XYZ file of C-alpha atoms in Angstrom:
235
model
C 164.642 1.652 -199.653
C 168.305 1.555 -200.893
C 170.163 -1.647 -201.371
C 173.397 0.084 -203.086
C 176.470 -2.080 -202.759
C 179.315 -1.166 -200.110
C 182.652 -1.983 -198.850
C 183.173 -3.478 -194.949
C 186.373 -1.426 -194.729
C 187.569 -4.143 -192.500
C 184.515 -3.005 -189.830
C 183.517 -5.928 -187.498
C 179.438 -6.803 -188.321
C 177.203 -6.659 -185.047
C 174.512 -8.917 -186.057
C 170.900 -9.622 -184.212
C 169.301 -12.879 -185.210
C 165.612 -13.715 -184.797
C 165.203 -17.603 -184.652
C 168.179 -19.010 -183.786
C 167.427 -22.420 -182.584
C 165.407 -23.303 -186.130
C 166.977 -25.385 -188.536
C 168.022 -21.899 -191.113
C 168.833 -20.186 -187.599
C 171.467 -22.874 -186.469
C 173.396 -22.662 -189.388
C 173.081 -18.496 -189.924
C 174.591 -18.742 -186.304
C 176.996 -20.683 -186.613
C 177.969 -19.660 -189.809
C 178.253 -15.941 -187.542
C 180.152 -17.681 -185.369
C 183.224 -18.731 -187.336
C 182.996 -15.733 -189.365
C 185.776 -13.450 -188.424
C 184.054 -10.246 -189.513
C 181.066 -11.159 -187.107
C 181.892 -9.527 -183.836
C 178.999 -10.322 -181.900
C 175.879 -11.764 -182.152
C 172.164 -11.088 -180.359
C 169.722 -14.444 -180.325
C 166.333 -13.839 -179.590
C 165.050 -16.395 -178.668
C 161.593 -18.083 -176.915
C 164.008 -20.306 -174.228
C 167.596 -20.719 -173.495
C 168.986 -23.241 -176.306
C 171.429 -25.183 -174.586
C 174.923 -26.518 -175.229
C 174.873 -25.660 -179.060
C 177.523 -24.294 -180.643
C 176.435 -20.438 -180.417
C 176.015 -20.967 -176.537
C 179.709 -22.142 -176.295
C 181.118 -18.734 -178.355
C 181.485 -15.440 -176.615
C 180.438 -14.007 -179.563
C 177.083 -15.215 -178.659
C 174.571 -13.459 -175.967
C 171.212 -14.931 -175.726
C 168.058 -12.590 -174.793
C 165.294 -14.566 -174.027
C 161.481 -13.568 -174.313
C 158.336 -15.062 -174.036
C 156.758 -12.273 -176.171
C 157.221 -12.386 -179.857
C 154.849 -10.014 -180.523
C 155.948 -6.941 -178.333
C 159.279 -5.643 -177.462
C 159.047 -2.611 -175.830
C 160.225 -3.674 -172.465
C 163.295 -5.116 -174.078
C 164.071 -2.466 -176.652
C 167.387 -1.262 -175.385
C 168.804 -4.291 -176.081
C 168.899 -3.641 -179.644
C 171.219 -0.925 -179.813
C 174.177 -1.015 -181.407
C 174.024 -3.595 -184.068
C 174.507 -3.177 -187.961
C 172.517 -6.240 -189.107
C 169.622 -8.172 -188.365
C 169.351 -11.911 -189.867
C 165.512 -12.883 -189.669
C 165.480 -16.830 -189.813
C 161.325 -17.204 -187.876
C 159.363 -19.756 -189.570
C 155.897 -21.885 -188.752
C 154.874 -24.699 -191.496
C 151.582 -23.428 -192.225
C 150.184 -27.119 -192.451
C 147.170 -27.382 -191.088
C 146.830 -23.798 -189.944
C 144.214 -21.165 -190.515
C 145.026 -17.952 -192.730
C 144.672 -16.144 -189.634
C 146.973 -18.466 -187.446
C 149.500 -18.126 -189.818
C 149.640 -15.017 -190.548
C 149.203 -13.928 -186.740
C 152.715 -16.828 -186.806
C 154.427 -15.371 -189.976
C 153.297 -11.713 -190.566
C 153.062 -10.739 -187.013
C 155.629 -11.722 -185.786
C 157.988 -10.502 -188.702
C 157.091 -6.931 -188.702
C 156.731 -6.631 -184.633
C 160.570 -7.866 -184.335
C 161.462 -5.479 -187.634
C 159.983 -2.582 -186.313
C 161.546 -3.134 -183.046
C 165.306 -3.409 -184.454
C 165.021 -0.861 -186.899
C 163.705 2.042 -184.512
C 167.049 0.838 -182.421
C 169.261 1.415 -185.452
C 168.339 3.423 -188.084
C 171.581 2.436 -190.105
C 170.812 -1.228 -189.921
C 170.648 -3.903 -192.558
C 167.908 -6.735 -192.333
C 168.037 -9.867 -194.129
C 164.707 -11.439 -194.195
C 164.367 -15.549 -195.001
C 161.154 -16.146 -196.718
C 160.570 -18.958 -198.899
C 160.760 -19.601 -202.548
C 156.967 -18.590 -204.236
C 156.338 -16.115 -202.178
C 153.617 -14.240 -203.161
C 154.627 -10.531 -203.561
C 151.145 -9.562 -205.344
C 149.453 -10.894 -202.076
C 146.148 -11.961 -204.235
C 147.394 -15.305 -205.010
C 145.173 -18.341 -204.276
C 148.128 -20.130 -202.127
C 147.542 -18.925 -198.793
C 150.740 -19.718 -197.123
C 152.124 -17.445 -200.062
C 150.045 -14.351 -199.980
C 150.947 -14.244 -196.312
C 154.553 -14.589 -197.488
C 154.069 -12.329 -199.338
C 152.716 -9.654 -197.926
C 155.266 -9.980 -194.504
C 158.013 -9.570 -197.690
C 156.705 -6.213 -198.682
C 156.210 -5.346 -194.677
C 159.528 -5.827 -194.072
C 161.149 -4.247 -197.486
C 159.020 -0.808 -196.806
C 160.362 -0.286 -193.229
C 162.971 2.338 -192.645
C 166.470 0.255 -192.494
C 169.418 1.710 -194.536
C 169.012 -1.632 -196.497
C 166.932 -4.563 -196.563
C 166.856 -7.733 -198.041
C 164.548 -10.951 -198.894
C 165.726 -14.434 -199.211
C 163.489 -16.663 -201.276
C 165.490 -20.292 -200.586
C 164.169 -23.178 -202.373
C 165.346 -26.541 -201.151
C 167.473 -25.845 -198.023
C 169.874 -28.907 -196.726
C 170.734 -28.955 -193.158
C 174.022 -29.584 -192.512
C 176.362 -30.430 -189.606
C 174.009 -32.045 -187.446
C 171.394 -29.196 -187.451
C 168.177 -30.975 -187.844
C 164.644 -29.460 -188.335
C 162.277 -28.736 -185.545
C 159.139 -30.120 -188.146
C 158.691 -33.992 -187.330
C 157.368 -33.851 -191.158
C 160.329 -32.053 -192.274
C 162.984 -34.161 -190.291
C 161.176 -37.382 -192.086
C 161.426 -36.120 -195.392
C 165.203 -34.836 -194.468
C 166.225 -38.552 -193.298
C 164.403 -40.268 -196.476
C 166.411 -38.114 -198.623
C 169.942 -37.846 -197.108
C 171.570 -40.575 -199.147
C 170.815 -38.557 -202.589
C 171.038 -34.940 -200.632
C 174.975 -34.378 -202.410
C 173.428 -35.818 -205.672
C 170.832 -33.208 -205.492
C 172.988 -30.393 -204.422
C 175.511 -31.101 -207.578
C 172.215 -31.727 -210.139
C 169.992 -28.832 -208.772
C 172.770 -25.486 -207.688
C 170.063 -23.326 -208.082
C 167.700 -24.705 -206.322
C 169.384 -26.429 -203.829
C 171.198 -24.581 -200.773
C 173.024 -25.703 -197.688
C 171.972 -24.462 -194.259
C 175.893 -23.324 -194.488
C 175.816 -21.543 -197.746
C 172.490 -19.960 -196.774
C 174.120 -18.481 -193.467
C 177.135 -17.571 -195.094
C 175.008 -15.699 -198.180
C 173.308 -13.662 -195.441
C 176.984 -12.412 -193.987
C 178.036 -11.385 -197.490
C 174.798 -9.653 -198.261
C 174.715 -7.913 -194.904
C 178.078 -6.658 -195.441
C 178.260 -5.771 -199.268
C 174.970 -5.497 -200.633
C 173.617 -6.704 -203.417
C 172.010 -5.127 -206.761
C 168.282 -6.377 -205.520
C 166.260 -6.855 -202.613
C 164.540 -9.948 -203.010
C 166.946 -12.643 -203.616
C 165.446 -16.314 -205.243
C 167.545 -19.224 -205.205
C 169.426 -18.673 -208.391
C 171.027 -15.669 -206.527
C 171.433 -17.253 -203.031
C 173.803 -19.831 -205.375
C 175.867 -17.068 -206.861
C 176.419 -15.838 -203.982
């Protein structure tokens, strides 16, 4: 897999994005949105999301499914687009291995197969999480399976692909989380969020910096595939 470094030569970026109505999703969207290089976007997505602020640009199509896990019917849809911005994610609280990998692994590699077969020349940028387990004999289970949908994704035949490893991601501009758990711990901490942004850069990322990171990436490279959130910040 190359991941060599390359100029946009002023080329508009025809992006596909898998999990657009999560909480990384809303911002990589709307990050696409106001980006002037991003020409168009596809959102996959389970249902249609509403007023949000992709559904209100014409940059913006929606193709909805109820199948995550086959895409053959719908394949044609994918042609045509330079970059594909995988933002799918299940909490694996409470779940089985095989739940969550069926939700993580599965799901990853049926959608990457899908887009890449469409465009050969394609970039992916894959959001994983930081600890991911890229050995996949770890004793976290939640990071094996990480893990091993990281090395899925990386060996696929895209002109370049990427992982993002984020650490502490902070939602921003009223994007909230679709986790009840995740929303509590998001509204307990909001006071000292900017503290923590300013005292932790490298661990802590915006849901607008993450989005934005993902453009750049997609459109110039970067000198490795699998990105932890010291990079994401340098970005």
């Amino acid at each position: 897999m190359t991941h060599c470094t390359k100029d946009h030569e002023g080329n508009s970026l025809r992006v596909i994005i898998f999990g657009g109505t999560g909480m990384v999703g809303q911002g990589v969207l709307r990050e696409c949105v106001l980006d002037p290089d991003v020409e168009a976007v596809l959102s996959v997505v389970r249902r249609p999301s509403g007023p949000s602020l992709g559904r209100r640009s014409e940059k913006v199509r929606e193709l909805v499914t109820d199948n995550f896990y086959d895409y053959s019917g719908i394949a044609d849809e994918f042609t045509g687009y330079d970059a594909c911005f995988y933002c799918l994610g299940v909490s694996s609280i409470g779940m089985k291995e095989a739940d969550y990998r069926r939700a993580t692994y599965d799901i990853a590699v049926a959608a990457a197969s899908a887009v890449s077969k469409m465009n050969p020349e394609m970039t992916l940028v894959h959001v994983s999480a930081a600890g991911a387990d890229s050995s996949e004999r770890g004793r976290a289970m939640w990071a094996r399976v990480k893990g091993e949908t990281e090395n899925a994704v990386l060996r696929m035949a895209f002109k370049s692909a990427y992982v993002f490893r984020p650490f502490l991601i902070i939602p921003m501009h009223g994007i909230q989380s679709k986790t009840a758990l995740y929303r509590t711990i998001y509204g307990a901490l909001r006071p000292v969020l900017p503290l923590l942004l300013k005292m932790f850069p490298k661990y802590a990322t915006t849901t607008e910096q993450l989005g934005r990171a993902m453009i750049k990436v997609a459109v110039q490279g970067y000198p490795k595939q699998v990105l932890e959130a010291a990079d994401i910040a340098k970005i």
